[in-house]
PDB file of C-alpha atoms in Angstrom:
ATOM      1  CA  UNK A   1       0.000   0.000   0.000  1.00  0.00           C
ATOM      2  CA  UNK A   2       1.260   3.404  -0.968  1.00  0.00           C
ATOM      3  CA  UNK A   3       1.128   6.600   0.973  1.00  0.00           C
ATOM      4  CA  UNK A   4      -2.117   8.575   0.503  1.00  0.00           C
ATOM      5  CA  UNK A   5      -1.539  12.061  -0.837  1.00  0.00           C
ATOM      6  CA  UNK A   6      -4.420  13.923   0.808  1.00  0.00           C
ATOM      7  CA  UNK A   7      -5.677  17.098  -0.802  1.00  0.00           C
ATOM      8  CA  UNK A   8      -4.356  20.305   0.710  1.00  0.00           C
ATOM      9  CA  UNK A   9      -6.729  23.187   1.433  1.00  0.00           C
ATOM     10  CA  UNK A  10      -6.339  24.796  -2.007  1.00  0.00           C
ATOM     11  CA  UNK A  11      -6.801  21.443  -3.767  1.00  0.00           C
ATOM     12  CA  UNK A  12      -9.916  20.694  -1.691  1.00  0.00           C
ATOM     13  CA  UNK A  13     -11.269  24.135  -2.551  1.00  0.00           C
ATOM     14  CA  UNK A  14     -10.693  23.470  -6.271  1.00  0.00           C
ATOM     15  CA  UNK A  15     -12.271  20.000  -6.096  1.00  0.00           C
ATOM     16  CA  UNK A  16     -15.328  21.233  -4.191  1.00  0.00           C
ATOM     17  CA  UNK A  17     -15.754  24.231  -6.507  1.00  0.00           C
ATOM     18  CA  UNK A  18     -15.542  21.965  -9.563  1.00  0.00           C
ATOM     19  CA  UNK A  19     -18.032  19.350  -8.338  1.00  0.00           C
ATOM     20  CA  UNK A  20     -20.507  21.934  -7.049  1.00  0.00           C
ATOM     21  CA  UNK A  21     -20.330  24.133 -10.176  1.00  0.00           C
ATOM     22  CA  UNK A  22     -20.756  21.079 -12.407  1.00  0.00           C
ATOM     23  CA  UNK A  23     -23.811  19.866 -10.479  1.00  0.00           C
ATOM     24  CA  UNK A  24     -25.456  23.296 -10.355  1.00  0.00           C
ATOM     25  CA  UNK A  25     -24.816  24.088 -14.023  1.00  0.00           C
ATOM     26  CA  UNK A  26     -25.931  20.666 -15.199  1.00  0.00           C
ATOM     27  CA  UNK A  27     -29.134  20.926 -13.118  1.00  0.00           C
ATOM     28  CA  UNK A  28     -29.961  24.325 -14.666  1.00  0.00           C
ATOM     29  CA  UNK A  29     -29.283  23.044 -18.182  1.00  0.00           C
ATOM     30  CA  UNK A  30     -31.328  19.879 -17.633  1.00  0.00           C
ATOM     31  CA  UNK A  31     -34.292  21.800 -16.215  1.00  0.00           C
ATOM     32  CA  UNK A  32     -34.348  24.282 -19.077  1.00  0.00           C
ATOM     33  CA  UNK A  33     -33.955  21.645 -21.787  1.00  0.00           C
ATOM     34  CA  UNK A  34     -36.643  19.429 -20.240  1.00  0.00           C
ATOM     35  CA  UNK A  35     -39.068  22.301 -19.668  1.00  0.00           C
ATOM     36  CA  UNK A  36     -38.641  24.044 -23.012  1.00  0.00           C
ATOM     37  CA  UNK A  37     -37.847  21.187 -25.407  1.00  0.00           C
ATOM     38  CA  UNK A  38     -38.535  17.849 -23.692  1.00  0.00           C
ATOM     39  CA  UNK A  39     -34.846  16.897 -23.948  1.00  0.00           C
ATOM     40  CA  UNK A  40     -32.397  15.583 -21.394  1.00  0.00           C
ATOM     41  CA  UNK A  41     -28.877  16.964 -21.292  1.00  0.00           C
ATOM     42  CA  UNK A  42     -27.561  13.751 -22.849  1.00  0.00           C
ATOM     43  CA  UNK A  43     -30.098  13.943 -25.681  1.00  0.00           C
ATOM     44  CA  UNK A  44     -29.063  17.527 -26.371  1.00  0.00           C
ATOM     45  CA  UNK A  45     -25.416  16.445 -26.480  1.00  0.00           C
ATOM     46  CA  UNK A  46     -26.295  13.640 -28.904  1.00  0.00           C
ATOM     47  CA  UNK A  47     -27.983  16.145 -31.227  1.00  0.00           C
ATOM     48  CA  UNK A  48     -25.056  18.571 -30.922  1.00  0.00           C
ATOM     49  CA  UNK A  49     -22.413  15.901 -31.616  1.00  0.00           C
ATOM     50  CA  UNK A  50     -24.303  14.574 -34.616  1.00  0.00           C
ATOM     51  CA  UNK A  51     -24.806  18.090 -36.005  1.00  0.00           C
ATOM     52  CA  UNK A  52     -21.065  18.623 -36.090  1.00  0.00           C
ATOM     53  CA  UNK A  53     -20.246  15.281 -37.708  1.00  0.00           C
ATOM     54  CA  UNK A  54     -19.785  14.719 -41.438  1.00  0.00           C
ATOM     55  CA  UNK A  55     -23.205  14.073 -43.000  1.00  0.00           C
ATOM     56  CA  UNK A  56     -24.664  14.494 -39.476  1.00  0.00           C
ATOM     57  CA  UNK A  57     -23.886  10.875 -38.563  1.00  0.00           C
ATOM     58  CA  UNK A  58     -21.556   8.975 -36.257  1.00  0.00           C
ATOM     59  CA  UNK A  59     -20.902   5.351 -35.564  1.00  0.00           C
ATOM     60  CA  UNK A  60     -22.777   4.428 -32.368  1.00  0.00           C
ATOM     61  CA  UNK A  61     -19.614   3.158 -30.644  1.00  0.00           C
ATOM     62  CA  UNK A  62     -17.782   6.377 -31.498  1.00  0.00           C
ATOM     63  CA  UNK A  63     -20.700   8.492 -30.255  1.00  0.00           C
ATOM     64  CA  UNK A  64     -20.855   6.541 -26.981  1.00  0.00           C
ATOM     65  CA  UNK A  65     -17.134   7.086 -26.464  1.00  0.00           C
ATOM     66  CA  UNK A  66     -17.353  10.799 -27.241  1.00  0.00           C
ATOM     67  CA  UNK A  67     -20.207  11.206 -24.763  1.00  0.00           C
ATOM     68  CA  UNK A  68     -18.520   9.011 -22.142  1.00  0.00           C
ATOM     69  CA  UNK A  69     -21.618   6.854 -22.070  1.00  0.00           C
ATOM     70  CA  UNK A  70     -22.161   3.113 -22.219  1.00  0.00           C
ATOM     71  CA  UNK A  71     -23.176   1.584 -25.532  1.00  0.00           C
ATOM     72  CA  UNK A  72     -26.355   0.217 -23.946  1.00  0.00           C
ATOM     73  CA  UNK A  73     -27.210   3.600 -22.425  1.00  0.00           C
ATOM     74  CA  UNK A  74     -26.700   5.290 -25.761  1.00  0.00           C
ATOM     75  CA  UNK A  75     -28.745   2.631 -27.541  1.00  0.00           C
ATOM     76  CA  UNK A  76     -31.648   3.370 -25.177  1.00  0.00           C
ATOM     77  CA  UNK A  77     -31.381   7.143 -25.748  1.00  0.00           C
ATOM     78  CA  UNK A  78     -31.141   6.737 -29.514  1.00  0.00           C
ATOM     79  CA  UNK A  79     -34.223   4.501 -29.391  1.00  0.00           C
ATOM     80  CA  UNK A  80     -36.182   7.179 -27.549  1.00  0.00           C
ATOM     81  CA  UNK A  81     -34.976   9.873 -29.926  1.00  0.00           C
ATOM     82  CA  UNK A  82     -35.729   7.682 -32.931  1.00  0.00           C
ATOM     83  CA  UNK A  83     -39.365   7.341 -31.757  1.00  0.00           C
ATOM     84  CA  UNK A  84     -39.533  11.135 -31.605  1.00  0.00           C
ATOM     85  CA  UNK A  85     -38.134  11.418 -35.147  1.00  0.00           C
ATOM     86  CA  UNK A  86     -34.969  13.241 -34.043  1.00  0.00           C
ATOM     87  CA  UNK A  87     -32.489  10.604 -35.194  1.00  0.00           C
ATOM     88  CA  UNK A  88     -32.481   7.431 -37.201  1.00  0.00           C
ATOM     89  CA  UNK A  89     -30.145   4.472 -37.313  1.00  0.00           C
ATOM     90  CA  UNK A  90     -28.483   3.064 -40.363  1.00  0.00           C
ATOM     91  CA  UNK A  91     -26.287   0.038 -40.736  1.00  0.00           C
ATOM     92  CA  UNK A  92     -23.143  -0.285 -42.772  1.00  0.00           C
ATOM     93  CA  UNK A  93     -23.665  -2.706 -45.677  1.00  0.00           C
ATOM     94  CA  UNK A  94     -20.020  -3.799 -45.570  1.00  0.00           C
ATOM     95  CA  UNK A  95     -19.838  -4.288 -41.771  1.00  0.00           C
ATOM     96  CA  UNK A  96     -22.841  -5.794 -39.982  1.00  0.00           C
ATOM     97  CA  UNK A  97     -21.449  -4.685 -36.612  1.00  0.00           C
ATOM     98  CA  UNK A  98     -21.376  -0.988 -37.531  1.00  0.00           C
ATOM     99  CA  UNK A  99     -24.498   1.005 -36.760  1.00  0.00           C
ATOM    100  CA  UNK A 100     -24.658   4.736 -37.297  1.00  0.00           C
ATOM    101  CA  UNK A 101     -26.805   7.341 -35.554  1.00  0.00           C
ATOM    102  CA  UNK A 102     -28.004   9.922 -38.074  1.00  0.00           C
ATOM    103  CA  UNK A 103     -29.460  13.310 -37.195  1.00  0.00           C
ATOM    104  CA  UNK A 104     -32.762  13.898 -39.005  1.00  0.00           C
ATOM    105  CA  UNK A 105     -33.995  17.242 -40.270  1.00  0.00           C
ATOM    106  CA  UNK A 106     -36.456  17.273 -37.352  1.00  0.00           C
ATOM    107  CA  UNK A 107     -33.601  16.703 -34.897  1.00  0.00           C
ATOM    108  CA  UNK A 108     -31.556  19.471 -36.479  1.00  0.00           C
ATOM    109  CA  UNK A 109     -34.515  21.853 -36.292  1.00  0.00           C
ATOM    110  CA  UNK A 110     -35.013  21.064 -32.600  1.00  0.00           C
ATOM    111  CA  UNK A 111     -31.302  21.597 -31.915  1.00  0.00           C
ATOM    112  CA  UNK A 112     -31.390  24.937 -33.705  1.00  0.00           C
ATOM    113  CA  UNK A 113     -34.301  26.002 -31.454  1.00  0.00           C
ATOM    114  CA  UNK A 114     -32.715  24.670 -28.224  1.00  0.00           C
ATOM    115  CA  UNK A 115     -29.110  25.753 -28.764  1.00  0.00           C
ATOM    116  CA  UNK A 116     -29.421  29.520 -28.254  1.00  0.00           C
ATOM    117  CA  UNK A 117     -30.943  29.172 -24.780  1.00  0.00           C
ATOM    118  CA  UNK A 118     -28.566  26.363 -23.880  1.00  0.00           C
ATOM    119  CA  UNK A 119     -25.503  28.375 -24.849  1.00  0.00           C
ATOM    120  CA  UNK A 120     -26.956  31.467 -23.168  1.00  0.00           C
ATOM    121  CA  UNK A 121     -27.272  29.525 -19.908  1.00  0.00           C
ATOM    122  CA  UNK A 122     -23.714  28.175 -20.154  1.00  0.00           C
ATOM    123  CA  UNK A 123     -22.440  31.665 -20.881  1.00  0.00           C
ATOM    124  CA  UNK A 124     -24.458  33.329 -18.112  1.00  0.00           C
ATOM    125  CA  UNK A 125     -23.664  30.810 -15.382  1.00  0.00           C
ATOM    126  CA  UNK A 126     -20.086  29.868 -16.258  1.00  0.00           C
ATOM    127  CA  UNK A 127     -18.244  31.596 -19.085  1.00  0.00           C
ATOM    128  CA  UNK A 128     -19.179  35.222 -18.400  1.00  0.00           C
ATOM    129  CA  UNK A 129     -18.303  35.013 -14.690  1.00  0.00           C
ATOM    130  CA  UNK A 130     -14.720  34.031 -15.535  1.00  0.00           C
ATOM    131  CA  UNK A 131     -11.941  36.168 -16.961  1.00  0.00           C
ATOM    132  CA  UNK A 132     -10.482  35.117 -20.331  1.00  0.00           C
ATOM    133  CA  UNK A 133      -7.427  33.845 -18.444  1.00  0.00           C
ATOM    134  CA  UNK A 134      -9.614  31.731 -16.149  1.00  0.00           C
ATOM    135  CA  UNK A 135     -11.507  30.300 -19.141  1.00  0.00           C
ATOM    136  CA  UNK A 136      -8.188  29.398 -20.783  1.00  0.00           C
ATOM    137  CA  UNK A 137      -6.860  27.835 -17.558  1.00  0.00           C
ATOM    138  CA  UNK A 138     -10.097  25.882 -17.086  1.00  0.00           C
ATOM    139  CA  UNK A 139     -10.001  24.593 -20.659  1.00  0.00           C
ATOM    140  CA  UNK A 140      -6.301  23.717 -20.440  1.00  0.00           C
ATOM    141  CA  UNK A 141      -6.524  22.035 -17.057  1.00  0.00           C
ATOM    142  CA  UNK A 142      -9.686  20.043 -17.678  1.00  0.00           C
ATOM    143  CA  UNK A 143      -8.535  19.229 -21.202  1.00  0.00           C
ATOM    144  CA  UNK A 144      -5.362  17.669 -19.811  1.00  0.00           C
ATOM    145  CA  UNK A 145      -7.341  15.766 -17.168  1.00  0.00           C
ATOM    146  CA  UNK A 146      -9.713  14.485 -19.874  1.00  0.00           C
ATOM    147  CA  UNK A 147      -6.814  13.358 -22.069  1.00  0.00           C
ATOM    148  CA  UNK A 148      -5.173  11.467 -19.215  1.00  0.00           C
ATOM    149  CA  UNK A 149      -8.396   9.786 -18.118  1.00  0.00           C
ATOM    150  CA  UNK A 150      -9.320   8.806 -21.681  1.00  0.00           C
ATOM    151  CA  UNK A 151      -5.885   7.401 -22.506  1.00  0.00           C
ATOM    152  CA  UNK A 152      -6.096   3.682 -23.060  1.00  0.00           C
ATOM    153  CA  UNK A 153      -9.842   3.436 -22.431  1.00  0.00           C
ATOM    154  CA  UNK A 154     -10.742   2.820 -26.083  1.00  0.00           C
ATOM    155  CA  UNK A 155     -13.059   5.796 -26.436  1.00  0.00           C
ATOM    156  CA  UNK A 156     -13.098   5.542 -30.217  1.00  0.00           C
ATOM    157  CA  UNK A 157     -14.716   2.648 -31.993  1.00  0.00           C
ATOM    158  CA  UNK A 158     -12.315  -0.036 -33.163  1.00  0.00           C
ATOM    159  CA  UNK A 159     -11.588  -0.245 -36.886  1.00  0.00           C
ATOM    160  CA  UNK A 160     -13.002  -3.102 -38.909  1.00  0.00           C
ATOM    161  CA  UNK A 161     -10.971  -6.278 -39.044  1.00  0.00           C
ATOM    162  CA  UNK A 162      -9.461  -5.160 -42.361  1.00  0.00           C
ATOM    163  CA  UNK A 163      -8.488  -1.811 -40.802  1.00  0.00           C
ATOM    164  CA  UNK A 164     -10.936   0.332 -42.760  1.00  0.00           C
ATOM    165  CA  UNK A 165     -14.031   2.228 -41.810  1.00  0.00           C
ATOM    166  CA  UNK A 166     -17.390   1.668 -43.435  1.00  0.00           C
ATOM    167  CA  UNK A 167     -16.853   3.032 -46.970  1.00  0.00           C
ATOM    168  CA  UNK A 168     -20.241   4.720 -47.025  1.00  0.00           C
ATOM    169  CA  UNK A 169     -19.738   6.441 -43.675  1.00  0.00           C
ATOM    170  CA  UNK A 170     -20.224  10.190 -43.670  1.00  0.00           C
ATOM    171  CA  UNK A 171     -16.631  11.116 -44.340  1.00  0.00           C
ATOM    172  CA  UNK A 172     -15.615  14.353 -45.929  1.00  0.00           C
ATOM    173  CA  UNK A 173     -17.059  17.794 -46.385  1.00  0.00           C
ATOM    174  CA  UNK A 174     -20.602  18.852 -47.009  1.00  0.00           C
ATOM    175  CA  UNK A 175     -21.907  18.334 -43.499  1.00  0.00           C
ATOM    176  CA  UNK A 176     -24.452  20.801 -42.275  1.00  0.00           C
ATOM    177  CA  UNK A 177     -22.510  21.151 -39.057  1.00  0.00           C
ATOM    178  CA  UNK A 178     -23.623  23.543 -36.413  1.00  0.00           C
ATOM    179  CA  UNK A 179     -20.397  23.291 -34.454  1.00  0.00           C
ATOM    180  CA  UNK A 180     -21.060  26.361 -32.367  1.00  0.00           C
ATOM    181  CA  UNK A 181     -24.346  24.994 -31.022  1.00  0.00           C
ATOM    182  CA  UNK A 182     -22.822  22.484 -28.597  1.00  0.00           C
ATOM    183  CA  UNK A 183     -21.937  23.526 -25.090  1.00  0.00           C
TER     184      UNK A 183
END
């Protein structure tokens, strides 16, 4: 057994501030999305990620990894969103294991309605209360933490046995990405 490196007062303050701010911000976002658009925070993130992907589609395994969600949890959410007409699934003819989530026009329209208020809330409660230097430090610090935690966890979907992706996957330009809608 190694020696425990307890958090000092400044580290505890940072940890508590992070966990509390995350919980409070997420609660506000969830409440607004649910009230105004009938979406959960995860469903909003699914729409936002798909909107920024080539041809508005992503392999389910890749989407689950990007959202740090289980494949089964994502499958459930996609099923609910599919019933609402926001997304559809498509399979890859050359790889039976590959299933793609595709953002529908209805899903894109809902995202375009939800995004301004979502981003406004993020800006009001987090971004605008920080200085540009604090925003940069937050992005740098959490970005590094994310990279270290994701290392070796297989967040991206594995390539096909022959090393290629589905040839009819939405690769390339022409996507109607709304990259600035996600928050």
